[in-house]
Structures are given as structure tokens and as C-alpha cells.
């Protein structure tokens, strides 16, 4: 296997072991997110289809959870900015 194929397998194993996102994997290996994405989507299925299937499942979970995490982060941000109000009955 050429070096890039070995690197793709190492990245895949890291994703499987840690359930990391593409960005976290790219940071860990010192590469760009697009390079890791290409490794997982193009190179890995040719080199090791079984490993690629496991990575696809994890990346699909991460993608599905992304909107939930973004919504929670937005809520937390606005909760910090929103002043506390005391509800009173003004009758």
C-alpha cells in the first residue's frame, strides 16, 4: 500500500476508535478537512471496503447529530445574552 493508503486506513481507524468528526480527525493528523473527506469517500473504499463501511456509519451519525448540536449551541448562546426577567402580575 502506498503511504496515502496507509494514512487513509489510520485516519479511518482513528474515526472508528474515537467517533471523531472529519474536522477533529484532520486536526489530529495535521491535514485539511477536505483531504480527510476525500480519503474517506474516495481512497478508503478502494483500499478497505469493510473499514469504509464502518466509517460511513459513524460519519452518518455525526452528520445527523450536527444539527442538534448546533441548535443546543445557539440556545446556550442566547441564554447567556438574554437578561433575566422577573415575571410579575401587573393587575
Short mmCIF file of N, CA, C and O in Angstrom, two decimals:
data_model
loop_
_atom_site.label_atom_id
_atom_site.label_comp_id
_atom_site.label_asym_id
_atom_site.label_seq_id
_atom_site.Cartn_x
_atom_site.Cartn_y
_atom_site.Cartn_z
N UNK A 1 0.84 -1.18 0.00
CA UNK A 1 0.00 0.00 0.00
C UNK A 1 0.88 1.24 0.00
O UNK A 1 1.81 1.33 0.79
N UNK A 2 0.56 2.20 -0.86
CA UNK A 2 1.30 3.46 -0.80
C UNK A 2 1.02 4.19 0.52
O UNK A 2 0.09 3.86 1.26
N UNK A 3 1.83 5.19 0.79
CA UNK A 3 1.71 5.92 2.06
C UNK A 3 0.34 6.55 2.26
O UNK A 3 -0.18 6.57 3.37
N UNK A 4 -0.26 7.09 1.18
CA UNK A 4 -1.57 7.73 1.32
C UNK A 4 -2.64 6.71 1.68
O UNK A 4 -3.57 7.02 2.43
N UNK A 5 -2.52 5.49 1.16
CA UNK A 5 -3.48 4.46 1.51
C UNK A 5 -3.34 4.07 2.98
O UNK A 5 -4.33 3.87 3.68
N UNK A 6 -2.12 3.97 3.47
CA UNK A 6 -1.90 3.68 4.89
C UNK A 6 -2.44 4.80 5.76
O UNK A 6 -3.04 4.55 6.81
N UNK A 7 -2.23 6.03 5.32
CA UNK A 7 -2.73 7.18 6.07
C UNK A 7 -4.26 7.16 6.12
O UNK A 7 -4.86 7.43 7.17
N UNK A 8 -4.90 6.82 5.02
CA UNK A 8 -6.36 6.74 4.99
C UNK A 8 -6.85 5.67 5.96
O UNK A 8 -7.84 5.89 6.67
N UNK A 9 -6.16 4.55 6.03
CA UNK A 9 -6.54 3.49 6.97
C UNK A 9 -6.33 3.94 8.42
O UNK A 9 -7.15 3.65 9.30
N UNK A 10 -5.25 4.67 8.67
CA UNK A 10 -5.01 5.18 10.02
C UNK A 10 -6.08 6.19 10.42
O UNK A 10 -6.57 6.18 11.56
N UNK A 11 -6.44 7.07 9.49
CA UNK A 11 -7.50 8.06 9.76
C UNK A 11 -8.82 7.35 10.05
O UNK A 11 -9.55 7.71 10.97
N UNK A 12 -9.11 6.33 9.25
CA UNK A 12 -10.35 5.57 9.44
C UNK A 12 -10.37 4.89 10.81
O UNK A 12 -11.39 4.92 11.51
N UNK A 13 -9.26 4.30 11.19
CA UNK A 13 -9.20 3.64 12.49
C UNK A 13 -9.37 4.64 13.63
O UNK A 13 -10.02 4.36 14.63
N UNK A 14 -8.81 5.84 13.46
CA UNK A 14 -8.97 6.90 14.46
C UNK A 14 -10.45 7.29 14.58
O UNK A 14 -10.97 7.45 15.69
N UNK A 15 -11.13 7.43 13.45
CA UNK A 15 -12.55 7.78 13.47
C UNK A 15 -13.36 6.68 14.17
O UNK A 15 -14.24 6.97 14.97
N UNK A 16 -13.04 5.44 13.88
CA UNK A 16 -13.76 4.32 14.49
C UNK A 16 -13.51 4.26 15.99
O UNK A 16 -14.44 4.08 16.78
N UNK A 17 -12.27 4.44 16.39
CA UNK A 17 -11.93 4.34 17.81
C UNK A 17 -12.50 5.48 18.64
O UNK A 17 -12.92 5.28 19.79
N UNK A 18 -12.52 6.70 18.09
CA UNK A 18 -12.91 7.87 18.87
C UNK A 18 -14.25 8.46 18.48
O UNK A 18 -14.72 9.39 19.13
N UNK A 19 -14.86 7.97 17.40
CA UNK A 19 -16.10 8.55 16.85
C UNK A 19 -15.90 10.03 16.53
O UNK A 19 -16.79 10.86 16.74
N UNK A 20 -14.71 10.36 16.07
CA UNK A 20 -14.36 11.75 15.78
C UNK A 20 -15.00 12.21 14.48
O UNK A 20 -15.30 11.42 13.59
N UNK A 21 -15.18 13.53 14.38
CA UNK A 21 -15.68 14.12 13.15
C UNK A 21 -14.52 14.25 12.16
O UNK A 21 -13.36 14.03 12.50
N UNK A 22 -14.85 14.64 10.94
CA UNK A 22 -13.80 14.85 9.94
C UNK A 22 -12.86 15.98 10.38
O UNK A 22 -11.64 15.88 10.20
N UNK A 23 -13.41 17.02 10.98
CA UNK A 23 -12.58 18.15 11.40
C UNK A 23 -11.62 17.75 12.52
O UNK A 23 -10.45 18.10 12.50
N UNK A 24 -12.10 17.01 13.49
CA UNK A 24 -11.23 16.56 14.58
C UNK A 24 -10.16 15.61 14.07
O UNK A 24 -9.01 15.65 14.52
N UNK A 25 -10.52 14.77 13.12
CA UNK A 25 -9.55 13.85 12.53
C UNK A 25 -8.49 14.64 11.76
O UNK A 25 -7.30 14.34 11.85
N UNK A 26 -8.92 15.63 11.01
CA UNK A 26 -7.98 16.46 10.25
C UNK A 26 -7.03 17.18 11.19
O UNK A 26 -5.82 17.24 10.93
N UNK A 27 -7.54 17.72 12.28
CA UNK A 27 -6.68 18.39 13.26
C UNK A 27 -5.68 17.42 13.87
O UNK A 27 -4.52 17.76 14.07
N UNK A 28 -6.13 16.22 14.18
CA UNK A 28 -5.26 15.22 14.81
C UNK A 28 -4.10 14.82 13.88
O UNK A 28 -2.97 14.66 14.34
N UNK A 29 -4.39 14.69 12.59
CA UNK A 29 -3.37 14.26 11.64
C UNK A 29 -2.67 15.41 10.94
O UNK A 29 -1.78 15.19 10.12
N UNK A 30 -3.05 16.64 11.24
CA UNK A 30 -2.40 17.80 10.64
C UNK A 30 -2.69 17.94 9.16
O UNK A 30 -1.81 18.35 8.38
N UNK A 31 -3.90 17.63 8.76
CA UNK A 31 -4.30 17.71 7.35
C UNK A 31 -5.55 18.57 7.25
O UNK A 31 -6.15 18.94 8.25
N UNK A 32 -5.95 18.88 6.03
CA UNK A 32 -7.16 19.66 5.84
C UNK A 32 -8.38 18.74 5.90
O UNK A 32 -8.29 17.53 5.65
N UNK A 33 -9.52 19.33 6.21
CA UNK A 33 -10.76 18.56 6.31
C UNK A 33 -11.12 17.96 4.95
O UNK A 33 -11.58 16.83 4.87
N UNK A 34 -10.88 18.70 3.88
CA UNK A 34 -11.21 18.19 2.55
C UNK A 34 -10.33 17.00 2.18
O UNK A 34 -10.79 16.07 1.51
N UNK A 35 -9.08 17.00 2.61
CA UNK A 35 -8.20 15.86 2.34
C UNK A 35 -8.69 14.61 3.07
O UNK A 35 -8.72 13.51 2.49
N UNK A 36 -9.08 14.76 4.32
CA UNK A 36 -9.59 13.62 5.08
C UNK A 36 -10.90 13.14 4.46
O UNK A 36 -11.13 11.93 4.33
N UNK A 37 -11.74 14.07 4.05
CA UNK A 37 -13.01 13.71 3.42
C UNK A 37 -12.76 12.90 2.15
O UNK A 37 -13.39 11.86 1.93
N UNK A 38 -11.83 13.36 1.32
CA UNK A 38 -11.50 12.62 0.10
C UNK A 38 -10.93 11.24 0.42
O UNK A 38 -11.23 10.27 -0.28
N UNK A 39 -10.12 11.16 1.46
CA UNK A 39 -9.58 9.86 1.87
C UNK A 39 -10.69 8.90 2.26
O UNK A 39 -10.68 7.73 1.87
N UNK A 40 -11.67 9.39 3.00
CA UNK A 40 -12.73 8.52 3.49
C UNK A 40 -13.73 8.16 2.39
O UNK A 40 -14.26 7.05 2.39
N UNK A 41 -13.99 9.07 1.48
CA UNK A 41 -15.03 8.84 0.46
C UNK A 41 -14.49 8.23 -0.83
O UNK A 41 -15.23 7.54 -1.53
N UNK A 42 -13.24 8.47 -1.17
CA UNK A 42 -12.70 8.01 -2.46
C UNK A 42 -11.64 6.93 -2.26
O UNK A 42 -11.74 5.84 -2.83
N UNK A 43 -10.63 7.21 -1.48
CA UNK A 43 -9.48 6.31 -1.36
C UNK A 43 -9.81 5.07 -0.52
O UNK A 43 -9.49 3.94 -0.90
N UNK A 44 -10.43 5.25 0.64
CA UNK A 44 -10.65 4.13 1.57
C UNK A 44 -11.53 3.02 0.99
O UNK A 44 -11.20 1.84 1.16
N UNK A 45 -12.64 3.32 0.30
CA UNK A 45 -13.43 2.21 -0.27
C UNK A 45 -12.66 1.33 -1.25
O UNK A 45 -12.93 0.14 -1.37
N UNK A 46 -11.68 1.91 -1.93
CA UNK A 46 -10.87 1.11 -2.86
C UNK A 46 -9.87 0.24 -2.11
O UNK A 46 -9.57 -0.86 -2.54
N UNK A 47 -9.36 0.75 -0.98
CA UNK A 47 -8.32 0.05 -0.24
C UNK A 47 -8.92 -0.98 0.72
O UNK A 47 -8.46 -2.12 0.79
N UNK A 48 -9.94 -0.58 1.48
CA UNK A 48 -10.50 -1.45 2.51
C UNK A 48 -12.01 -1.18 2.63
O UNK A 48 -12.44 -0.34 3.43
N UNK A 49 -12.82 -1.87 1.83
CA UNK A 49 -14.27 -1.60 1.82
C UNK A 49 -14.95 -1.84 3.17
O UNK A 49 -15.89 -1.13 3.52
N UNK A 50 -14.48 -2.83 3.94
CA UNK A 50 -15.11 -3.11 5.24
C UNK A 50 -14.88 -1.95 6.21
O UNK A 50 -15.80 -1.53 6.93
N UNK A 51 -13.68 -1.42 6.22
CA UNK A 51 -13.36 -0.28 7.07
C UNK A 51 -14.15 0.95 6.63
O UNK A 51 -14.65 1.71 7.46
N UNK A 52 -14.30 1.10 5.33
CA UNK A 52 -15.05 2.24 4.78
C UNK A 52 -16.51 2.18 5.21
O UNK A 52 -17.12 3.22 5.51
N UNK A 53 -17.08 1.00 5.26
CA UNK A 53 -18.48 0.86 5.68
C UNK A 53 -18.65 1.27 7.15
O UNK A 53 -19.63 1.95 7.49
N UNK A 54 -17.70 0.89 8.00
CA UNK A 54 -17.77 1.28 9.41
C UNK A 54 -17.64 2.80 9.57
O UNK A 54 -18.35 3.42 10.35
N UNK A 55 -16.73 3.40 8.81
CA UNK A 55 -16.53 4.85 8.88
C UNK A 55 -17.76 5.58 8.37
O UNK A 55 -18.18 6.58 8.95
N UNK A 56 -18.36 5.08 7.28
CA UNK A 56 -19.57 5.71 6.75
C UNK A 56 -20.68 5.76 7.79
O UNK A 56 -21.39 6.75 7.91
N UNK A 57 -20.82 4.68 8.55
CA UNK A 57 -21.86 4.64 9.58
C UNK A 57 -21.61 5.70 10.65
O UNK A 57 -22.52 6.43 11.04
N UNK A 58 -20.37 5.83 11.09
CA UNK A 58 -20.03 6.81 12.11
C UNK A 58 -20.21 8.23 11.59
O UNK A 58 -20.75 9.10 12.26
N UNK A 59 -19.75 8.48 10.36
CA UNK A 59 -19.88 9.82 9.79
C UNK A 59 -21.35 10.18 9.56
O UNK A 59 -21.73 11.35 9.71
N UNK A 60 -22.18 9.20 9.23
CA UNK A 60 -23.62 9.47 9.07
C UNK A 60 -24.23 9.85 10.42
O UNK A 60 -25.07 10.76 10.49
N UNK A 61 -23.82 9.18 11.50
CA UNK A 61 -24.30 9.55 12.84
C UNK A 61 -23.87 10.97 13.19
O UNK A 61 -24.67 11.75 13.72
N UNK A 62 -22.61 11.29 12.93
CA UNK A 62 -22.11 12.63 13.22
C UNK A 62 -22.87 13.68 12.44
O UNK A 62 -23.19 14.75 12.95
N UNK A 63 -23.18 13.38 11.18
CA UNK A 63 -23.92 14.32 10.34
C UNK A 63 -25.33 14.53 10.88
O UNK A 63 -25.82 15.66 10.93
N UNK A 64 -25.96 13.46 11.33
CA UNK A 64 -27.32 13.57 11.86
C UNK A 64 -27.33 14.36 13.17
O UNK A 64 -28.28 15.10 13.44
N UNK A 65 -26.29 14.21 13.98
CA UNK A 65 -26.23 14.91 15.26
C UNK A 65 -25.80 16.36 15.13
O UNK A 65 -25.97 17.14 16.06
N UNK A 66 -25.25 16.71 13.99
CA UNK A 66 -24.70 18.06 13.81
C UNK A 66 -25.75 19.14 14.01
O UNK A 66 -25.51 20.13 14.69
N UNK A 67 -26.94 18.95 13.46
CA UNK A 67 -27.97 19.98 13.60
C UNK A 67 -28.44 20.11 15.04
O UNK A 67 -28.76 21.20 15.50
N UNK A 68 -28.47 18.98 15.75
CA UNK A 68 -28.88 19.02 17.15
C UNK A 68 -27.85 19.80 17.97
O UNK A 68 -28.20 20.65 18.79
N UNK A 69 -26.56 19.49 17.75
CA UNK A 69 -25.51 20.19 18.49
C UNK A 69 -25.53 21.69 18.16
O UNK A 69 -25.32 22.52 19.06
N UNK A 70 -25.78 22.03 16.91
CA UNK A 70 -25.81 23.44 16.53
C UNK A 70 -26.98 24.16 17.22
O UNK A 70 -26.83 25.28 17.70
N UNK A 71 -28.12 23.50 17.29
CA UNK A 71 -29.27 24.10 17.96
C UNK A 71 -29.02 24.31 19.44
O UNK A 71 -29.39 25.35 20.01
N UNK A 72 -28.38 23.35 20.08
CA UNK A 72 -28.06 23.49 21.51
C UNK A 72 -27.05 24.60 21.74
O UNK A 72 -27.15 25.35 22.72
N UNK A 73 -26.08 24.73 20.85
CA UNK A 73 -25.09 25.80 20.98
C UNK A 73 -25.75 27.17 20.81
O UNK A 73 -25.43 28.12 21.53
N UNK A 74 -26.67 27.28 19.87
CA UNK A 74 -27.37 28.54 19.66
C UNK A 74 -28.23 28.89 20.87
O UNK A 74 -28.26 30.04 21.32
N UNK A 75 -28.91 27.90 21.43
CA UNK A 75 -29.72 28.14 22.62
C UNK A 75 -28.85 28.62 23.78
O UNK A 75 -29.21 29.56 24.49
N UNK A 76 -27.71 27.99 23.97
CA UNK A 76 -26.81 28.38 25.06
C UNK A 76 -26.30 29.80 24.85
O UNK A 76 -26.20 30.59 25.80
N UNK A 77 -25.99 30.15 23.61
CA UNK A 77 -25.51 31.50 23.32
C UNK A 77 -26.57 32.54 23.66
O UNK A 77 -26.28 33.54 24.30
N UNK A 78 -27.81 32.28 23.27
CA UNK A 78 -28.86 33.25 23.52
C UNK A 78 -29.26 33.28 24.99
O UNK A 78 -29.70 34.31 25.50
N UNK A 79 -29.14 32.17 25.67
CA UNK A 79 -29.42 32.17 27.11
C UNK A 79 -28.44 33.05 27.86
O UNK A 79 -28.80 33.68 28.86
N UNK A 80 -27.19 33.10 27.39
CA UNK A 80 -26.20 33.98 28.02
C UNK A 80 -26.52 35.45 27.76
O UNK A 80 -26.35 36.29 28.63
N UNK A 81 -27.00 35.77 26.57
CA UNK A 81 -27.25 37.15 26.20
C UNK A 81 -28.58 37.68 26.74
O UNK A 81 -28.73 38.86 26.96
N UNK A 82 -29.54 36.81 26.93
CA UNK A 82 -30.88 37.21 27.33
C UNK A 82 -30.87 37.63 28.80
O UNK A 82 -30.40 36.88 29.66
N UNK A 83 -31.35 38.82 29.10
CA UNK A 83 -31.37 39.24 30.51
C UNK A 83 -32.42 38.45 31.29
O UNK A 83 -33.43 38.03 30.74
N UNK A 84 -32.15 38.27 32.55
CA UNK A 84 -33.12 37.59 33.39
C UNK A 84 -34.29 38.52 33.62
O UNK A 84 -34.14 39.70 33.92
N UNK A 85 -35.46 38.00 33.49
CA UNK A 85 -36.66 38.80 33.72
C UNK A 85 -37.45 38.18 34.86
O UNK A 85 -37.48 36.96 35.03
N UNK A 86 -38.06 39.03 35.61
CA UNK A 86 -38.91 38.57 36.70
C UNK A 86 -40.35 38.81 36.26
O UNK A 86 -40.73 39.93 35.92
N UNK A 87 -41.09 37.75 36.24
CA UNK A 87 -42.47 37.87 35.81
C UNK A 87 -43.30 38.34 37.00
O UNK A 87 -43.29 37.74 38.07
N UNK A 88 -44.02 39.42 36.80
CA UNK A 88 -44.88 39.93 37.86
C UNK A 88 -46.29 40.08 37.31
O UNK A 88 -46.50 40.29 36.13
N UNK A 89 -47.20 40.01 38.19
CA UNK A 89 -48.59 40.17 37.82
C UNK A 89 -48.94 41.66 37.96
O UNK A 89 -48.90 42.21 39.04
N UNK A 90 -49.24 42.32 36.84
CA UNK A 90 -49.49 43.78 36.86
C UNK A 90 -50.98 44.08 36.76
O UNK A 90 -51.41 44.84 35.93
N UNK A 91 -51.75 43.54 37.64
CA UNK A 91 -53.19 43.82 37.60
C UNK A 91 -53.54 45.01 38.40
O UNK A 91 -53.12 45.48 39.32
#
